[in-house]
XYZ file of C-alpha atoms in Angstrom:
463
model
C -20.544 11.160 11.511
C -21.941 13.529 8.904
C -23.488 16.766 10.020
C -26.884 17.632 8.535
C -25.265 20.258 6.323
C -22.571 17.842 5.107
C -25.154 15.152 4.405
C -27.284 17.580 2.396
C -24.240 18.782 0.440
C -23.102 15.210 -0.229
C -26.534 14.152 -1.456
C -26.585 17.056 -3.919
C -23.177 16.168 -5.285
C -23.700 12.383 -5.319
C -27.167 11.454 -6.530
C -28.719 8.077 -5.734
C -30.966 6.443 -8.333
C -33.083 3.390 -7.577
C -34.562 1.418 -10.465
C -35.779 -2.170 -10.081
C -32.857 -4.100 -8.535
C -30.161 -1.680 -9.709
C -28.717 1.187 -7.704
C -26.726 3.975 -9.352
C -24.532 6.653 -7.824
C -24.224 9.709 -10.078
C -21.342 12.123 -9.428
C -22.866 15.580 -9.780
C -20.178 18.230 -9.475
C -19.539 18.946 -13.167
C -17.992 22.415 -12.832
C -15.180 20.865 -10.762
C -14.956 17.791 -13.023
C -16.545 15.817 -10.169
C -13.499 16.289 -7.916
C -14.262 14.575 -4.633
C -14.902 16.508 -1.431
C -15.165 15.035 2.056
C -18.994 15.209 2.071
C -18.999 13.411 -1.295
C -16.848 10.497 -0.135
C -18.828 10.292 3.102
C -22.036 10.043 1.083
C -20.594 7.407 -1.252
C -19.506 5.427 1.807
C -23.028 5.541 3.243
C -24.676 4.494 -0.028
C -22.301 1.553 -0.412
C -22.982 0.356 3.128
C -26.760 0.689 2.772
C -26.986 -1.007 -0.611
C -24.738 -3.885 0.383
C -27.217 -4.736 3.155
C -30.342 -4.245 1.044
C -32.158 -7.321 -0.273
C -33.658 -5.103 -2.977
C -30.290 -4.277 -4.537
C -28.503 -6.711 -6.883
C -25.984 -4.488 -8.643
C -24.389 -1.094 -7.950
C -23.353 1.302 -10.714
C -21.149 4.387 -10.576
C -21.251 7.056 -13.246
C -21.024 10.778 -13.877
C -23.591 13.303 -14.985
C -21.180 14.549 -17.648
C -19.266 12.992 -20.523
C -16.393 15.346 -19.780
C -15.407 13.742 -16.507
C -16.200 10.642 -14.515
C -14.076 12.056 -11.676
C -10.876 14.055 -12.113
C -9.558 13.355 -8.614
C -9.879 14.496 -5.039
C -10.205 18.115 -3.989
C -6.589 18.294 -2.841
C -6.641 22.094 -2.880
C -9.088 22.017 0.032
C -7.123 19.257 1.764
C -3.927 21.309 1.510
C -5.735 24.423 2.744
C -7.163 22.533 5.734
C -3.743 21.194 6.693
C -1.998 24.547 6.484
C -4.831 26.249 8.382
C -4.253 23.864 11.258
C -7.234 21.594 10.525
C -4.998 18.556 10.220
C -7.622 16.109 11.462
C -10.036 17.338 8.784
C -7.400 16.933 6.070
C -6.596 13.385 7.140
C -10.278 12.523 7.469
C -10.622 13.067 3.730
C -7.929 10.493 2.918
C -9.083 8.096 5.631
C -12.682 8.105 4.357
C -11.642 7.997 0.708
C -9.418 4.961 1.263
C -12.180 3.223 3.224
C -14.472 3.721 0.223
C -11.824 2.414 -2.191
C -11.162 -0.594 0.030
C -14.880 -1.293 0.364
C -15.305 -1.234 -3.420
C -12.432 -3.735 -3.747
C -14.050 -6.115 -1.255
C -17.742 -5.426 -1.965
C -20.089 -8.373 -1.652
C -22.192 -7.368 -4.665
C -21.229 -6.560 -8.259
C -20.135 -2.975 -8.925
C -20.023 -1.541 -12.448
C -18.069 1.689 -12.952
C -18.849 3.657 -16.134
C -15.695 5.530 -17.181
C -16.809 8.352 -19.453
C -14.437 11.332 -19.488
C -11.532 12.179 -17.170
C -10.802 9.378 -14.708
C -7.869 10.499 -12.610
C -6.642 10.143 -9.037
C -9.699 9.775 -6.827
C -11.785 8.787 -9.866
C -9.435 5.869 -10.455
C -9.928 4.820 -6.829
C -13.704 4.741 -7.326
C -13.427 2.521 -10.377
C -10.290 0.431 -10.766
C -11.047 -1.852 -7.787
C -14.536 -2.716 -9.082
C -14.967 -6.062 -10.850
C -16.466 -4.314 -13.902
C -14.875 -1.160 -15.381
C -16.532 0.034 -18.577
C -14.519 2.583 -20.564
C -15.838 4.730 -23.407
C -14.082 6.593 -26.205
C -14.128 9.654 -23.911
C -12.313 7.952 -21.034
C -8.990 9.529 -20.054
C -7.009 7.728 -17.339
C -4.065 9.194 -15.440
C -2.381 9.090 -12.044
C -0.585 12.478 -12.118
C 0.180 12.789 -8.405
C 3.967 13.098 -8.730
C 3.353 16.376 -10.568
C 1.795 17.873 -7.412
C 4.401 16.483 -5.032
C 2.197 13.617 -3.835
C 2.205 9.905 -4.741
C -0.260 7.644 -6.620
C -2.745 6.680 -3.917
C -6.374 5.390 -3.779
C -5.016 1.837 -3.954
C -2.417 2.451 -6.679
C 0.046 0.755 -4.327
C -1.882 -2.430 -5.111
C -3.212 -2.079 -8.663
C -0.333 -0.407 -10.520
C 2.279 -3.141 -9.808
C -0.211 -5.737 -11.061
C -0.484 -4.292 -14.554
C 1.572 -5.881 -17.342
C 5.326 -5.730 -16.841
C 6.537 -2.284 -15.774
C 3.505 -0.513 -17.236
C 2.151 0.437 -13.796
C 5.467 1.870 -12.649
C 5.674 3.922 -15.854
C 2.143 5.277 -15.397
C 2.685 6.011 -11.705
C 5.939 7.900 -12.176
C 5.081 9.887 -15.307
C 1.346 10.541 -14.955
C 0.995 9.547 -18.622
C -2.572 9.658 -19.939
C -4.311 6.694 -21.530
C -7.430 7.157 -23.621
C -10.375 5.084 -24.827
C -9.394 1.558 -25.825
C -5.990 2.046 -24.183
C -7.699 1.350 -20.867
C -8.883 -2.053 -22.079
C -5.508 -3.212 -23.395
C -3.644 -1.845 -20.358
C -5.889 -3.821 -17.988
C -7.481 -0.771 -16.375
C -10.902 -1.333 -17.965
C -12.627 -4.686 -18.369
C -14.885 -3.619 -21.267
C -15.021 -0.972 -23.975
C -18.532 0.401 -24.596
C -19.171 3.578 -26.623
C -20.598 6.452 -24.605
C -23.865 6.500 -26.536
C -24.628 2.964 -25.277
C -24.020 3.633 -21.577
C -27.605 4.657 -20.793
C -28.984 1.498 -22.415
C -26.405 -0.599 -20.577
C -27.452 0.949 -17.277
C -31.104 0.126 -18.005
C -30.168 -3.430 -18.948
C -28.315 -3.978 -15.677
C -31.067 -2.383 -13.607
C -33.572 -4.886 -14.959
C -31.333 -7.926 -14.913
C -32.640 -9.084 -11.537
C -29.524 -10.937 -10.451
C -26.234 -10.379 -8.662
C -24.571 -13.223 -10.563
C -21.233 -11.929 -11.830
C -21.209 -14.096 -14.953
C -24.677 -12.893 -15.958
C -23.647 -9.274 -15.475
C -20.501 -9.807 -17.520
C -22.496 -11.314 -20.375
C -24.976 -8.435 -20.232
C -22.157 -5.891 -20.551
C -20.683 -7.872 -23.451
C -23.935 -7.269 -25.360
C -22.984 -3.582 -25.618
C -19.247 -3.698 -26.349
C -17.813 -2.301 -29.568
C -15.810 -4.308 -32.069
C -12.064 -3.601 -31.982
C -10.977 -1.347 -34.805
C -8.162 -3.663 -35.859
C -8.537 -7.306 -36.761
C -6.034 -10.089 -36.292
C -3.252 -10.212 -38.877
C -3.811 -13.092 -41.259
C -0.307 -14.524 -41.336
C 1.544 -15.253 -38.120
C 5.160 -16.101 -38.844
C 6.775 -15.882 -35.432
C 7.806 -12.403 -34.385
C 5.860 -9.751 -36.287
C 6.629 -6.211 -35.199
C 3.656 -4.501 -36.785
C 0.675 -6.451 -35.482
C -2.259 -4.022 -35.514
C -3.702 -3.166 -32.107
C -5.454 0.014 -31.036
C -3.158 0.728 -28.086
C -1.178 3.977 -27.960
C 1.740 2.350 -26.093
C 2.022 -0.680 -28.394
C 5.172 0.509 -30.174
C 7.037 1.228 -26.913
C 5.618 -1.491 -24.700
C 8.854 -3.517 -24.545
C 10.984 -0.383 -24.121
C 8.895 0.534 -21.075
C 10.008 -2.712 -19.428
C 13.638 -2.094 -20.401
C 13.695 1.417 -18.929
C 11.465 1.025 -15.875
C 12.724 -2.323 -14.536
C 15.255 -0.653 -12.253
C 14.875 0.046 -8.545
C 16.284 3.573 -8.547
C 15.097 6.700 -10.316
C 18.687 7.442 -11.348
C 18.919 4.118 -13.215
C 15.559 4.676 -14.902
C 16.601 8.142 -16.064
C 19.898 6.771 -17.346
C 18.085 4.052 -19.306
C 15.772 6.651 -20.839
C 18.799 8.747 -21.810
C 20.434 5.778 -23.526
C 17.296 4.977 -25.527
C 16.828 8.648 -26.431
C 20.358 8.765 -27.849
C 19.858 5.708 -30.051
C 18.292 5.888 -33.509
C 14.896 4.263 -33.696
C 11.180 4.817 -33.103
C 11.522 4.752 -29.285
C 14.010 7.636 -29.194
C 11.391 10.394 -29.258
C 9.270 8.609 -26.641
C 12.270 8.204 -24.327
C 13.214 11.864 -24.557
C 9.628 12.940 -23.914
C 9.383 10.601 -20.922
C 12.682 11.873 -19.527
C 11.423 15.443 -19.833
C 8.123 14.489 -18.168
C 9.889 13.025 -15.179
C 12.119 16.062 -14.841
C 8.995 18.149 -14.201
C 7.899 15.985 -11.277
C 8.803 16.365 -7.623
C 12.117 14.499 -7.222
C 11.167 13.264 -3.752
C 7.770 12.132 -5.070
C 9.471 10.100 -7.796
C 11.692 8.264 -5.330
C 8.850 7.779 -2.875
C 6.539 6.433 -5.595
C 9.045 3.937 -6.964
C 9.654 2.457 -3.512
C 5.900 2.467 -2.783
C 5.106 0.485 -5.949
C 7.931 -1.999 -5.493
C 6.671 -2.728 -1.977
C 3.068 -2.785 -3.157
C 3.738 -5.752 -5.433
C 4.168 -7.867 -2.275
C 1.350 -6.398 -0.150
C -2.238 -7.562 0.202
C -5.033 -5.110 -0.509
C -5.524 -4.066 3.119
C -1.830 -3.533 3.828
C -1.565 -1.463 0.650
C -4.214 0.988 1.846
C -2.722 1.085 5.344
C 0.633 2.045 3.844
C -0.991 4.785 1.763
C -2.613 6.309 4.829
C 0.778 6.583 6.502
C 2.366 8.027 3.357
C -0.456 10.550 2.918
C -0.027 11.984 6.405
C 3.729 12.160 6.118
C 3.487 13.720 2.670
C 1.170 16.410 4.031
C 4.026 17.329 6.337
C 6.306 17.916 3.338
C 7.053 21.099 1.413
C 6.591 19.603 -2.051
C 2.938 18.529 -1.764
C 1.671 22.002 -0.894
C 4.045 23.693 -3.345
C 2.971 21.353 -6.140
C -0.744 21.882 -5.471
C -0.261 25.656 -5.409
C 1.802 25.749 -8.617
C -0.411 23.455 -10.684
C -3.910 23.976 -9.283
C -3.957 27.385 -7.550
C -1.454 29.671 -9.280
C -1.676 27.469 -12.403
C 1.852 28.496 -13.349
C 3.292 24.968 -13.352
C 6.535 26.344 -11.901
C 6.847 24.438 -8.633
C 10.053 25.051 -6.678
C 10.798 21.524 -5.478
C 12.864 20.864 -2.373
C 15.145 19.004 -2.926
C 15.327 20.394 -6.438
C 16.680 17.325 -8.255
C 16.810 13.554 -7.805
C 20.496 13.522 -6.866
C 19.742 15.731 -3.871
C 17.126 13.346 -2.467
C 18.726 11.209 0.249
C 17.137 7.795 -0.232
C 18.103 6.616 3.265
C 16.438 9.652 4.789
C 13.362 9.065 2.624
C 13.104 5.419 3.735
C 13.410 6.495 7.362
C 10.788 9.197 7.009
C 8.147 7.257 5.095
C 8.665 3.535 5.534
C 10.316 2.977 8.891
C 9.445 3.570 12.520
C 6.264 3.129 14.489
C 3.007 4.419 13.103
C -0.619 4.064 14.043
C -2.713 2.052 11.589
C -6.328 3.016 11.159
C -8.764 0.201 10.324
C -10.190 0.537 6.844
C -13.244 -1.392 5.719
C -13.631 -4.258 8.165
C -15.271 -7.615 7.581
C -13.343 -8.484 4.427
C -10.623 -11.031 3.742
C -7.360 -9.530 2.460
C -6.212 -10.767 -0.947
C -3.049 -10.416 -3.015
C -4.822 -10.671 -6.393
C -8.217 -9.289 -7.339
C -10.829 -12.044 -6.894
C -12.751 -11.206 -10.077
C -11.154 -11.268 -13.532
C -13.395 -9.999 -16.315
C -10.812 -8.063 -18.329
C -8.414 -9.285 -20.988
C -5.738 -11.863 -20.150
C -2.492 -10.445 -18.845
C 0.710 -10.753 -20.812
C 2.058 -13.184 -18.211
C -1.034 -15.388 -18.460
C -0.564 -15.563 -22.232
C 3.122 -16.437 -21.944
C 2.408 -19.054 -19.253
C 0.200 -20.884 -21.740
C 2.988 -20.869 -24.323
C 5.621 -22.061 -21.831
C 3.402 -24.780 -20.380
C 3.208 -23.198 -16.933
C -0.565 -22.742 -17.082
C -2.315 -25.840 -15.687
C -5.470 -25.056 -17.680
C -3.737 -25.135 -21.076
C -2.364 -28.640 -21.067
C 1.380 -28.443 -21.440
C 4.141 -27.543 -23.871
C 4.249 -27.644 -27.638
C 1.421 -25.297 -28.523
C 1.160 -23.707 -31.932
C -0.103 -20.191 -32.524
C -3.475 -21.602 -33.573
C -3.784 -23.707 -30.403
C -2.877 -20.786 -28.139
C -5.405 -18.539 -29.838
C -8.058 -21.246 -29.718
C -7.436 -21.746 -25.997
C -7.920 -18.076 -25.120
C -10.923 -17.564 -27.354
C -12.550 -20.577 -25.697
C -11.594 -19.578 -22.142
C -12.773 -15.996 -22.630
C -15.823 -16.949 -24.724
C -14.655 -14.874 -27.709
C -14.559 -11.698 -25.608
C -13.929 -8.568 -27.651
C -10.261 -7.598 -27.561
C -8.883 -11.011 -26.566
C -7.924 -11.959 -30.109
C -6.108 -8.649 -30.614
C -4.177 -8.724 -27.344
C -3.154 -12.376 -27.543
C -2.032 -11.963 -31.150
C -0.051 -8.836 -30.239
C 1.675 -10.461 -27.250
C 2.574 -13.571 -29.237
C 4.048 -11.447 -32.024
C 6.285 -9.569 -29.564
C 7.244 -12.171 -27.031
C 7.368 -15.532 -28.864
C 9.131 -17.145 -31.786
C 8.771 -20.382 -33.693
C 10.334 -23.367 -31.972
C 12.277 -26.211 -33.518
C 9.398 -28.556 -34.266
C 5.985 -28.455 -35.869
C 5.275 -24.750 -35.733
C 5.212 -24.688 -31.928
C 5.966 -21.457 -30.102
C 8.518 -20.636 -27.441
C 8.855 -17.565 -25.288
C 11.662 -15.171 -26.167
C 13.774 -14.586 -23.100
C 13.792 -10.912 -22.170
């Protein structure tokens, strides 16, 4: 229950705008890049509950008051301070309430549109990535940098990161690598790309739409999207390595799968070392990635890898329940508080990790500490049905969906023997010529398929 003071603080830092049948939450803590405090997440929780019940509300929008940051994360400095001052219940209440909000967004009974303009990290990802509509601008910067502060990717990352293409989610979760602008669309984090200058008009359009129909809302957002900068290559001749696509990870996408497919951090680091020592365009990326991971908490890296591997098999509710257990046990660790101090308080980026390297982290002890034994589960948002895949799909097709059409494993596509033209025609029809579909499908086909033996049909290259 919020105190009067907490409610007043929350309402100052999270503004509520009512216009026609639209409701907008505006994050209003710009000096802290909209980092979430407990009163803020408590206020967001209350708004979501009230608007879900209201017959006057058709669509909920989330945005920031600043183009610099949608939300740069949770106020973990305060959480760490509370824990070390003995206010452990207060520290855990932040995570418990935050995860309830994230879970509620994932299972909300009305459309939610998150406007990603500026830094979208940690807690900001939790407020957006579970929504059916995620609109990124050219200013959007996504990252899950928790391993750098001795924590783990939370706010539902256990669920959403393993469901990105291939090993992309594991790579992002372990390294904290930033993605910008259109990257979010092609990575599957955003569903639409709309320039920042159009966001206000889009908000007005949705406020006056007068419906909670998801298809209508999707079409309304599509009215504002920007054309991709790169067009489809004219000549498809099987495997083409240089298909233009505005995605910063395009050139290393397959190498990410090669290096991050393993189930131990040691094997991943060894794979990165091997790529770094080979001539080729991926060498520099591999060395940089290896160096990035060496800066992270070794115990956080091993914890995160196990968390994400398990998360691929969990439903949405179990994923959040696991994170709540991990959060409490991580607060008991040395590395989380040391990492927060080094990066966010002292700002020296010189954390003294314990253990100090990955070889010193006993994986059996880590499993016992974080994943085994009895623990109390706290109910999250009740009244929802758990799911293992997000119920709404308004983004681009996944790589696996594209390859399933080629291999004949997609029941909607009608079997084997499809040419490049037929595959492209299928996706453009299914996605109603959505911006970005042509580019992604063309790019995936160029990397992952080759011409078959008959009639220009395609077959999937075995990885």
